[in-house]
């Protein structure tokens, strides 16, 4: 990827999604595909790992998650930008409970690319970012409501 291509990219995020007991049903897969098809995100890397009961970690292959005989993640086979290395997968697995598996996704926020590129051209730079978990947001809203009801 060239410097020019990088300068036009949107923000890049990652997710580590834990699946208790290795139960990946594929239920969220159509929604992920829709985000890609609508050009909201672009999958740069997608890997799966499993943490065994003894704490050892192994990579998982793309599978037929819903048992219909079709490879559910074939559309992402080969989605590897090289951003995720073995050390990253080991680090991701470190937060897993033994016996669980995880999907590790690195994705570009394509929807934000024009804004991000314009801000970079104007000299702006991101100095902090973060996420607010839905549970924290709900607690904050409930606290505001409780305070305004007094």
GROMACS .gro file of N, CA and C in nm:
model
  450
    1UNK      N    1   0.085  -0.117   0.000
    1UNK     CA    2   0.000   0.000   0.000
    1UNK      C    3   0.090   0.123   0.000
    2UNK      N    4   0.058   0.219  -0.084
    2UNK     CA    5   0.140   0.339  -0.096
    2UNK      C    6   0.102   0.441   0.012
    3UNK      N    7   0.190   0.541   0.028
    3UNK     CA    8   0.164   0.649   0.123
    3UNK      C    9   0.038   0.725   0.083
    4UNK      N   10   0.017   0.745  -0.048
    4UNK     CA   11  -0.103   0.813  -0.096
    4UNK      C   12  -0.230   0.736  -0.059
    5UNK      N   13  -0.225   0.603  -0.077
    5UNK     CA   14  -0.341   0.522  -0.041
    5UNK      C   15  -0.367   0.528   0.109
    6UNK      N   16  -0.262   0.524   0.189
    6UNK     CA   17  -0.277   0.532   0.334
    6UNK      C   18  -0.336   0.666   0.377
    7UNK      N   19  -0.297   0.772   0.309
    7UNK     CA   20  -0.346   0.904   0.349
    7UNK      C   21  -0.495   0.920   0.320
    8UNK      N   22  -0.551   0.836   0.236
    8UNK     CA   23  -0.693   0.842   0.202
    8UNK      C   24  -0.777   0.743   0.282
    9UNK      N   25  -0.714   0.664   0.368
    9UNK     CA   26  -0.787   0.563   0.445
    9UNK      C   27  -0.862   0.623   0.562
   10UNK      N   28  -0.965   0.552   0.603
   10UNK     CA   29  -1.036   0.586   0.725
   10UNK      C   30  -0.964   0.527   0.844
   11UNK      N   31  -1.010   0.558   0.964
   11UNK     CA   32  -0.949   0.501   1.085
   11UNK      C   33  -0.956   0.349   1.082
   12UNK      N   34  -0.856   0.285   1.138
   12UNK     CA   35  -0.848   0.139   1.144
   12UNK      C   36  -0.864   0.096   1.289
   13UNK      N   37  -0.954   0.004   1.312
   13UNK     CA   38  -0.982  -0.050   1.446
   13UNK      C   39  -0.963  -0.200   1.445
   14UNK      N   40  -0.962  -0.257   1.566
   14UNK     CA   41  -0.963  -0.402   1.578
   14UNK      C   42  -1.060  -0.443   1.686
   15UNK      N   43  -1.109  -0.565   1.675
   15UNK     CA   44  -1.197  -0.625   1.774
   15UNK      C   45  -1.148  -0.765   1.804
   16UNK      N   46  -1.157  -0.804   1.929
   16UNK     CA   47  -1.136  -0.943   1.968
   16UNK      C   48  -1.269  -0.987   2.026
   17UNK      N   49  -1.336  -1.079   1.959
   17UNK     CA   50  -1.469  -1.125   1.998
   17UNK      C   51  -1.460  -1.266   2.053
   18UNK      N   52  -1.485  -1.281   2.183
   18UNK     CA   53  -1.474  -1.411   2.248
   18UNK      C   54  -1.604  -1.490   2.233
   19UNK      N   55  -1.589  -1.618   2.200
   19UNK     CA   56  -1.702  -1.709   2.187
   19UNK      C   57  -1.686  -1.818   2.292
   20UNK      N   58  -1.767  -1.814   2.398
   20UNK     CA   59  -1.757  -1.915   2.503
   20UNK      C   60  -1.778  -2.056   2.449
   21UNK      N   61  -1.692  -2.146   2.493
   21UNK     CA   62  -1.705  -2.286   2.454
   21UNK      C   63  -1.690  -2.311   2.305
   22UNK      N   64  -1.624  -2.220   2.235
   22UNK     CA   65  -1.602  -2.236   2.091
   22UNK      C   66  -1.734  -2.239   2.013
   23UNK      N   67  -1.837  -2.170   2.064
   23UNK     CA   68  -1.968  -2.170   1.999
   23UNK      C   69  -1.980  -2.052   1.903
   24UNK      N   70  -1.924  -2.067   1.785
   24UNK     CA   71  -1.938  -1.965   1.681
   24UNK      C   72  -2.052  -2.009   1.590
   25UNK      N   73  -2.166  -1.946   1.604
   25UNK     CA   74  -2.284  -1.988   1.530
   25UNK      C   75  -2.292  -1.926   1.392
   26UNK      N   76  -2.220  -1.817   1.370
   26UNK     CA   77  -2.228  -1.748   1.242
   26UNK      C   78  -2.346  -1.653   1.232
   27UNK      N   79  -2.420  -1.636   1.342
   27UNK     CA   80  -2.540  -1.551   1.340
   27UNK      C   81  -2.507  -1.407   1.301
   28UNK      N   82  -2.392  -1.356   1.344
   28UNK     CA   83  -2.356  -1.218   1.313
   28UNK      C   84  -2.293  -1.201   1.176
   29UNK      N   85  -2.259  -1.313   1.109
   29UNK     CA   86  -2.190  -1.306   0.981
   29UNK      C   87  -2.266  -1.227   0.874
   30UNK      N   88  -2.397  -1.248   0.857
   30UNK     CA   89  -2.467  -1.168   0.755
   30UNK      C   90  -2.460  -1.018   0.783
   31UNK      N   91  -2.460  -0.980   0.910
   31UNK     CA   92  -2.451  -0.838   0.945
   31UNK      C   93  -2.312  -0.783   0.914
   32UNK      N   94  -2.209  -0.863   0.938
   32UNK     CA   95  -2.073  -0.822   0.903
   32UNK      C   96  -2.061  -0.807   0.752
   33UNK      N   97  -2.113  -0.902   0.679
   33UNK     CA   98  -2.110  -0.894   0.532
   33UNK      C   99  -2.184  -0.771   0.481
   34UNK      N  100  -2.296  -0.738   0.545
   34UNK     CA  101  -2.371  -0.620   0.504
   34UNK      C  102  -2.289  -0.492   0.525
   35UNK      N  103  -2.216  -0.484   0.636
   35UNK     CA  104  -2.131  -0.367   0.661
   35UNK      C  105  -2.025  -0.353   0.552
   36UNK      N  106  -1.970  -0.467   0.508
   36UNK     CA  107  -1.869  -0.465   0.402
   36UNK      C  108  -1.934  -0.425   0.270
   37UNK      N  109  -2.046  -0.487   0.236
   37UNK     CA  110  -2.114  -0.459   0.109
   37UNK      C  111  -2.159  -0.314   0.099
   38UNK      N  112  -2.199  -0.256   0.211
   38UNK     CA  113  -2.243  -0.116   0.213
   38UNK      C  114  -2.126  -0.019   0.221
   39UNK      N  115  -2.005  -0.072   0.222
   39UNK     CA  116  -1.881   0.006   0.227
   39UNK      C  117  -1.874   0.093   0.353
   40UNK      N  118  -1.924   0.038   0.462
   40UNK     CA  119  -1.911   0.104   0.591
   40UNK      C  120  -1.777   0.066   0.653
   41UNK      N  121  -1.740  -0.063   0.637
   41UNK     CA  122  -1.608  -0.109   0.682
   41UNK      C  123  -1.543  -0.191   0.572
   42UNK      N  124  -1.413  -0.209   0.584
   42UNK     CA  125  -1.337  -0.299   0.496
   42UNK      C  126  -1.255  -0.388   0.588
   43UNK      N  127  -1.271  -0.518   0.574
   43UNK     CA  128  -1.197  -0.613   0.656
   43UNK      C  129  -1.053  -0.620   0.604
   44UNK      N  130  -0.958  -0.588   0.690
   44UNK     CA  131  -0.817  -0.595   0.653
   44UNK      C  132  -0.757  -0.728   0.697
   45UNK      N  133  -0.797  -0.777   0.813
   45UNK     CA  134  -0.750  -0.906   0.864
   45UNK      C  135  -0.863  -0.972   0.940
   46UNK      N  136  -0.869  -1.103   0.931
   46UNK     CA  137  -0.965  -1.182   1.006
   46UNK      C  138  -0.900  -1.314   1.041
   47UNK      N  139  -0.886  -1.340   1.170
   47UNK     CA  140  -0.825  -1.463   1.218
   47UNK      C  141  -0.906  -1.517   1.334
   48UNK      N  142  -0.890  -1.646   1.359
   48UNK     CA  143  -0.957  -1.711   1.471
   48UNK      C  144  -0.855  -1.788   1.552
   49UNK      N  145  -0.871  -1.784   1.684
   49UNK     CA  146  -0.783  -1.857   1.775
   49UNK      C  147  -0.868  -1.928   1.879
   50UNK      N  148  -0.812  -2.032   1.936
   50UNK     CA  149  -0.877  -2.105   2.045
   50UNK      C  150  -0.777  -2.122   2.158
   51UNK      N  151  -0.823  -2.098   2.279
   51UNK     CA  152  -0.740  -2.120   2.397
   51UNK      C  153  -0.786  -2.250   2.460
   52UNK      N  154  -0.697  -2.348   2.460
   52UNK     CA  155  -0.729  -2.479   2.513
   52UNK      C  156  -0.737  -2.475   2.665
   53UNK      N  157  -0.792  -2.579   2.724
   53UNK     CA  158  -0.806  -2.588   2.869
   53UNK      C  159  -0.671  -2.577   2.939
   54UNK      N  160  -0.564  -2.625   2.874
   54UNK     CA  161  -0.431  -2.618   2.935
   54UNK      C  162  -0.362  -2.483   2.913
   55UNK      N  163  -0.433  -2.389   2.849
   55UNK     CA  164  -0.377  -2.256   2.825
   55UNK      C  165  -0.304  -2.241   2.692
   56UNK      N  166  -0.281  -2.351   2.621
   56UNK     CA  167  -0.215  -2.340   2.491
   56UNK      C  168  -0.310  -2.276   2.390
   57UNK      N  169  -0.253  -2.216   2.288
   57UNK     CA  170  -0.330  -2.141   2.189
   57UNK      C  171  -0.305  -2.201   2.052
   58UNK      N  172  -0.412  -2.214   1.975
   58UNK     CA  173  -0.396  -2.261   1.837
   58UNK      C  174  -0.484  -2.179   1.744
   59UNK      N  175  -0.436  -2.162   1.624
   59UNK     CA  176  -0.513  -2.091   1.523
   59UNK      C  177  -0.623  -2.184   1.472
   60UNK      N  178  -0.737  -2.127   1.439
   60UNK     CA  179  -0.848  -2.204   1.384
   60UNK      C  180  -0.863  -2.171   1.236
   61UNK      N  181  -0.906  -2.269   1.160
   61UNK     CA  182  -0.932  -2.250   1.018
   61UNK      C  183  -1.074  -2.196   0.998
   62UNK      N  184  -1.096  -2.132   0.885
   62UNK     CA  185  -1.231  -2.088   0.850
   62UNK      C  186  -1.318  -2.212   0.838
   63UNK      N  187  -1.440  -2.206   0.894
   63UNK     CA  188  -1.526  -2.323   0.900
   63UNK      C  189  -1.668  -2.295   0.856
   64UNK      N  190  -1.744  -2.403   0.849
   64UNK     CA  191  -1.888  -2.397   0.826
   64UNK      C  192  -1.953  -2.380   0.962
   65UNK      N  193  -1.980  -2.256   1.002
   65UNK     CA  194  -2.027  -2.229   1.137
   65UNK      C  195  -2.169  -2.276   1.163
   66UNK      N  196  -2.256  -2.265   1.064
   66UNK     CA  197  -2.395  -2.298   1.090
   66UNK      C  198  -2.433  -2.438   1.044
   67UNK      N  199  -2.335  -2.517   0.996
   67UNK     CA  200  -2.360  -2.656   0.962
   67UNK      C  201  -2.441  -2.679   0.836
   68UNK      N  202  -2.447  -2.580   0.747
   68UNK     CA  203  -2.526  -2.597   0.625
   68UNK      C  204  -2.446  -2.654   0.508
   69UNK      N  205  -2.320  -2.688   0.533
   69UNK     CA  206  -2.236  -2.747   0.429
   69UNK      C  207  -2.160  -2.646   0.346
   70UNK      N  208  -2.178  -2.518   0.373
   70UNK     CA  209  -2.107  -2.414   0.299
   70UNK      C  210  -2.009  -2.342   0.390
   71UNK      N  211  -1.895  -2.305   0.336
   71UNK     CA  212  -1.794  -2.232   0.411
   71UNK      C  213  -1.842  -2.089   0.430
   72UNK      N  214  -1.888  -2.058   0.551
   72UNK     CA  215  -1.949  -1.928   0.579
   72UNK      C  216  -1.856  -1.811   0.558
   73UNK      N  217  -1.729  -1.829   0.585
   73UNK     CA  218  -1.635  -1.718   0.581
   73UNK      C  219  -1.548  -1.718   0.456
   74UNK      N  220  -1.590  -1.792   0.353
   74UNK     CA  221  -1.510  -1.801   0.231
   74UNK      C  222  -1.485  -1.664   0.171
   75UNK      N  223  -1.581  -1.572   0.186
   75UNK     CA  224  -1.564  -1.438   0.131
   75UNK      C  225  -1.445  -1.366   0.194
   76UNK      N  226  -1.408  -1.406   0.316
   76UNK     CA  227  -1.296  -1.343   0.385
   76UNK      C  228  -1.167  -1.426   0.377
   77UNK      N  229  -1.174  -1.542   0.313
   77UNK     CA  230  -1.054  -1.625   0.305
   77UNK      C  231  -0.945  -1.546   0.233
   78UNK      N  232  -0.831  -1.540   0.296
   78UNK     CA  233  -0.720  -1.463   0.239
   78UNK      C  234  -0.721  -1.317   0.281
   79UNK      N  235  -0.820  -1.275   0.365
   79UNK     CA  236  -0.822  -1.137   0.414
   79UNK      C  237  -0.708  -1.122   0.513
   80UNK      N  238  -0.595  -1.083   0.461
   80UNK     CA  239  -0.478  -1.069   0.548
   80UNK      C  240  -0.389  -0.958   0.495
   81UNK      N  241  -0.389  -0.848   0.565
   81UNK     CA  242  -0.306  -0.735   0.526
   81UNK      C  243  -0.165  -0.750   0.581
   82UNK      N  244  -0.148  -0.846   0.670
   82UNK     CA  245  -0.019  -0.862   0.736
   82UNK      C  246  -0.010  -0.784   0.865
   83UNK      N  247  -0.117  -0.712   0.901
   83UNK     CA  248  -0.116  -0.636   1.025
   83UNK      C  249  -0.119  -0.727   1.148
   84UNK      N  250  -0.191  -0.839   1.139
   84UNK     CA  251  -0.201  -0.932   1.250
   84UNK      C  252  -0.090  -1.035   1.240
   85UNK      N  253  -0.005  -1.038   1.340
   85UNK     CA  254   0.101  -1.138   1.345
   85UNK      C  255   0.075  -1.239   1.454
   86UNK      N  256   0.161  -1.337   1.465
   86UNK     CA  257   0.149  -1.440   1.567
   86UNK      C  258   0.146  -1.379   1.706
   87UNK      N  259   0.229  -1.278   1.731
   87UNK     CA  260   0.230  -1.213   1.863
   87UNK      C  261   0.095  -1.149   1.895
   88UNK      N  262   0.032  -1.090   1.794
   88UNK     CA  263  -0.100  -1.028   1.815
   88UNK      C  264  -0.204  -1.132   1.852
   89UNK      N  265  -0.199  -1.247   1.786
   89UNK     CA  266  -0.295  -1.353   1.815
   89UNK      C  267  -0.272  -1.411   1.953
   90UNK      N  268  -0.145  -1.423   1.992
   90UNK     CA  269  -0.114  -1.470   2.128
   90UNK      C  270  -0.165  -1.370   2.232
   91UNK      N  271  -0.147  -1.241   2.204
   91UNK     CA  272  -0.195  -1.137   2.295
   91UNK      C  273  -0.348  -1.139   2.305
   92UNK      N  274  -0.414  -1.157   2.191
   92UNK     CA  275  -0.560  -1.164   2.191
   92UNK      C  276  -0.606  -1.286   2.271
   93UNK      N  277  -0.539  -1.397   2.255
   93UNK     CA  278  -0.576  -1.520   2.325
   93UNK      C  279  -0.552  -1.507   2.475
   94UNK      N  280  -0.461  -1.420   2.515
   94UNK     CA  281  -0.431  -1.404   2.657
   94UNK      C  282  -0.553  -1.357   2.736
   95UNK      N  283  -0.644  -1.286   2.673
   95UNK     CA  284  -0.763  -1.236   2.744
   95UNK      C  285  -0.879  -1.336   2.741
   96UNK      N  286  -0.861  -1.447   2.670
   96UNK     CA  287  -0.966  -1.548   2.661
   96UNK      C  288  -0.965  -1.641   2.781
   97UNK      N  289  -1.082  -1.689   2.816
   97UNK     CA  290  -1.093  -1.794   2.916
   97UNK      C  291  -1.055  -1.926   2.849
   98UNK      N  292  -0.990  -2.016   2.922
   98UNK     CA  293  -0.959  -2.148   2.864
   98UNK      C  294  -1.085  -2.217   2.812
   99UNK      N  295  -1.075  -2.281   2.696
   99UNK     CA  296  -1.188  -2.349   2.634
   99UNK      C  297  -1.269  -2.261   2.542
  100UNK      N  298  -1.233  -2.134   2.532
  100UNK     CA  299  -1.306  -2.041   2.445
  100UNK      C  300  -1.225  -2.009   2.320
  101UNK      N  301  -1.293  -1.959   2.220
  101UNK     CA  302  -1.227  -1.916   2.098
  101UNK      C  303  -1.259  -1.769   2.073
  102UNK      N  304  -1.189  -1.712   1.977
  102UNK     CA  305  -1.211  -1.570   1.946
  102UNK      C  306  -1.190  -1.544   1.798
  103UNK      N  307  -1.265  -1.448   1.749
  103UNK     CA  308  -1.240  -1.392   1.618
  103UNK      C  309  -1.167  -1.261   1.638
  104UNK      N  310  -1.061  -1.240   1.561
  104UNK     CA  311  -0.984  -1.117   1.569
  104UNK      C  312  -1.000  -1.048   1.434
  105UNK      N  313  -1.057  -0.929   1.437
  105UNK     CA  314  -1.088  -0.856   1.313
  105UNK      C  315  -1.017  -0.722   1.316
  106UNK      N  316  -0.945  -0.691   1.210
  106UNK     CA  317  -0.888  -0.559   1.188
  106UNK      C  318  -0.965  -0.501   1.069
  107UNK      N  319  -1.022  -0.381   1.088
  107UNK     CA  320  -1.105  -0.325   0.983
  107UNK      C  321  -1.085  -0.175   0.970
  108UNK      N  322  -1.104  -0.130   0.848
  108UNK     CA  323  -1.101   0.013   0.819
  108UNK      C  324  -1.243   0.067   0.825
  109UNK      N  325  -1.260   0.182   0.886
  109UNK     CA  326  -1.388   0.252   0.888
  109UNK      C  327  -1.398   0.333   0.760
  110UNK      N  328  -1.443   0.268   0.654
  110UNK     CA  329  -1.449   0.331   0.522
  110UNK      C  330  -1.540   0.454   0.523
  111UNK      N  331  -1.647   0.449   0.601
  111UNK     CA  332  -1.742   0.560   0.607
  111UNK      C  333  -1.674   0.689   0.651
  112UNK      N  334  -1.566   0.679   0.728
  112UNK     CA  335  -1.499   0.798   0.781
  112UNK      C  336  -1.379   0.842   0.697
  113UNK      N  337  -1.348   0.768   0.591
  113UNK     CA  338  -1.228   0.798   0.512
  113UNK      C  339  -1.225   0.940   0.456
  114UNK      N  340  -1.332   0.990   0.393
  114UNK     CA  341  -1.325   1.128   0.340
  114UNK      C  342  -1.299   1.232   0.449
  115UNK      N  343  -1.365   1.218   0.563
  115UNK     CA  344  -1.344   1.312   0.673
  115UNK      C  345  -1.201   1.300   0.727
  116UNK      N  346  -1.155   1.177   0.748
  116UNK     CA  347  -1.020   1.156   0.800
  116UNK      C  348  -0.915   1.213   0.706
  117UNK      N  349  -0.932   1.191   0.576
  117UNK     CA  350  -0.836   1.244   0.478
  117UNK      C  351  -0.835   1.397   0.480
  118UNK      N  352  -0.953   1.458   0.485
  118UNK     CA  353  -0.962   1.604   0.488
  118UNK      C  354  -0.896   1.659   0.615
  119UNK      N  355  -0.920   1.595   0.726
  119UNK     CA  356  -0.858   1.641   0.851
  119UNK      C  357  -0.706   1.628   0.846
  120UNK      N  358  -0.657   1.517   0.792
  120UNK     CA  359  -0.511   1.500   0.779
  120UNK      C  360  -0.452   1.609   0.689
  121UNK      N  361  -0.520   1.639   0.578
  121UNK     CA  362  -0.470   1.743   0.487
  121UNK      C  363  -0.465   1.879   0.555
  122UNK      N  364  -0.555   1.903   0.650
  122UNK     CA  365  -0.557   2.032   0.719
  122UNK      C  366  -0.460   2.037   0.836
  123UNK      N  367  -0.389   1.924   0.859
  123UNK     CA  368  -0.290   1.921   0.966
  123UNK      C  369  -0.340   1.866   1.098
  124UNK      N  370  -0.466   1.829   1.104
  124UNK     CA  371  -0.520   1.772   1.229
  124UNK      C  372  -0.462   1.633   1.251
  125UNK      N  373  -0.454   1.597   1.378
  125UNK     CA  374  -0.411   1.461   1.411
  125UNK      C  375  -0.489   1.413   1.532
  126UNK      N  376  -0.515   1.285   1.535
  126UNK     CA  377  -0.588   1.228   1.647
  126UNK      C  378  -0.492   1.215   1.765
  127UNK      N  379  -0.532   1.266   1.878
  127UNK     CA  380  -0.447   1.258   1.997
  127UNK      C  381  -0.506   1.165   2.102
  128UNK      N  382  -0.631   1.125   2.086
  128UNK     CA  383  -0.691   1.029   2.177
  128UNK      C  384  -0.817   0.972   2.111
  129UNK      N  385  -0.851   0.852   2.147
  129UNK     CA  386  -0.978   0.794   2.106
  129UNK      C  387  -1.015   0.687   2.206
  130UNK      N  388  -1.137   0.640   2.199
  130UNK     CA  389  -1.183   0.538   2.292
  130UNK      C  390  -1.324   0.495   2.259
  131UNK      N  391  -1.371   0.404   2.337
  131UNK     CA  392  -1.507   0.352   2.321
  131UNK      C  393  -1.579   0.359   2.455
  132UNK      N  394  -1.708   0.380   2.450
  132UNK     CA  395  -1.790   0.377   2.570
  132UNK      C  396  -1.875   0.251   2.560
  133UNK      N  397  -1.853   0.154   2.649
  133UNK     CA  398  -1.935   0.031   2.646
  133UNK      C  399  -2.082   0.065   2.667
  134UNK      N  400  -2.173  -0.006   2.598
  134UNK     CA  401  -2.316   0.023   2.611
  134UNK      C  402  -2.364   0.020   2.757
  135UNK      N  403  -2.307  -0.071   2.837
  135UNK     CA  404  -2.346  -0.080   2.977
  135UNK      C  405  -2.315   0.050   3.052
  136UNK      N  406  -2.199   0.110   3.024
  136UNK     CA  407  -2.160   0.236   3.087
  136UNK      C  408  -2.251   0.349   3.040
  137UNK      N  409  -2.284   0.350   2.913
  137UNK     CA  410  -2.373   0.451   2.859
  137UNK      C  411  -2.510   0.443   2.925
  138UNK      N  412  -2.562   0.321   2.939
  138UNK     CA  413  -2.693   0.303   3.003
  138UNK      C  414  -2.688   0.350   3.148
  139UNK      N  415  -2.581   0.317   3.220
  139UNK     CA  416  -2.568   0.358   3.360
  139UNK      C  417  -2.564   0.510   3.371
  140UNK      N  418  -2.491   0.576   3.280
  140UNK     CA  419  -2.482   0.722   3.283
  140UNK      C  420  -2.617   0.785   3.254
  141UNK      N  421  -2.690   0.731   3.155
  141UNK     CA  422  -2.822   0.785   3.122
  141UNK      C  423  -2.920   0.764   3.237
  142UNK      N  424  -2.912   0.648   3.301
  142UNK     CA  425  -3.000   0.623   3.417
  142UNK      C  426  -2.967   0.719   3.531
  143UNK      N  427  -2.839   0.749   3.551
  143UNK     CA  428  -2.800   0.843   3.657
  143UNK      C  429  -2.851   0.983   3.626
  144UNK      N  430  -2.846   1.025   3.499
  144UNK     CA  431  -2.898   1.155   3.459
  144UNK      C  432  -3.049   1.160   3.482
  145UNK      N  433  -3.118   1.055   3.442
  145UNK     CA  434  -3.263   1.050   3.462
  145UNK      C  435  -3.298   1.055   3.611
  146UNK      N  436  -3.225   0.981   3.692
  146UNK     CA  437  -3.250   0.980   3.836
  146UNK      C  438  -3.225   1.117   3.896
  147UNK      N  439  -3.122   1.187   3.847
  147UNK     CA  440  -3.091   1.322   3.896
  147UNK      C  441  -3.194   1.425   3.855
  148UNK      N  442  -3.250   1.409   3.734
  148UNK     CA  443  -3.349   1.507   3.687
  148UNK      C  444  -3.487   1.479   3.745
  149UNK      N  445  -3.507   1.359   3.799
  149UNK     CA  446  -3.637   1.326   3.859
  149UNK      C  447  -3.647   1.380   4.000
  150UNK      N  448  -3.536   1.424   4.058
  150UNK     CA  449  -3.537   1.474   4.197
  150UNK      C  450  -3.591   1.613   4.205
   0.00000   0.00000   0.00000
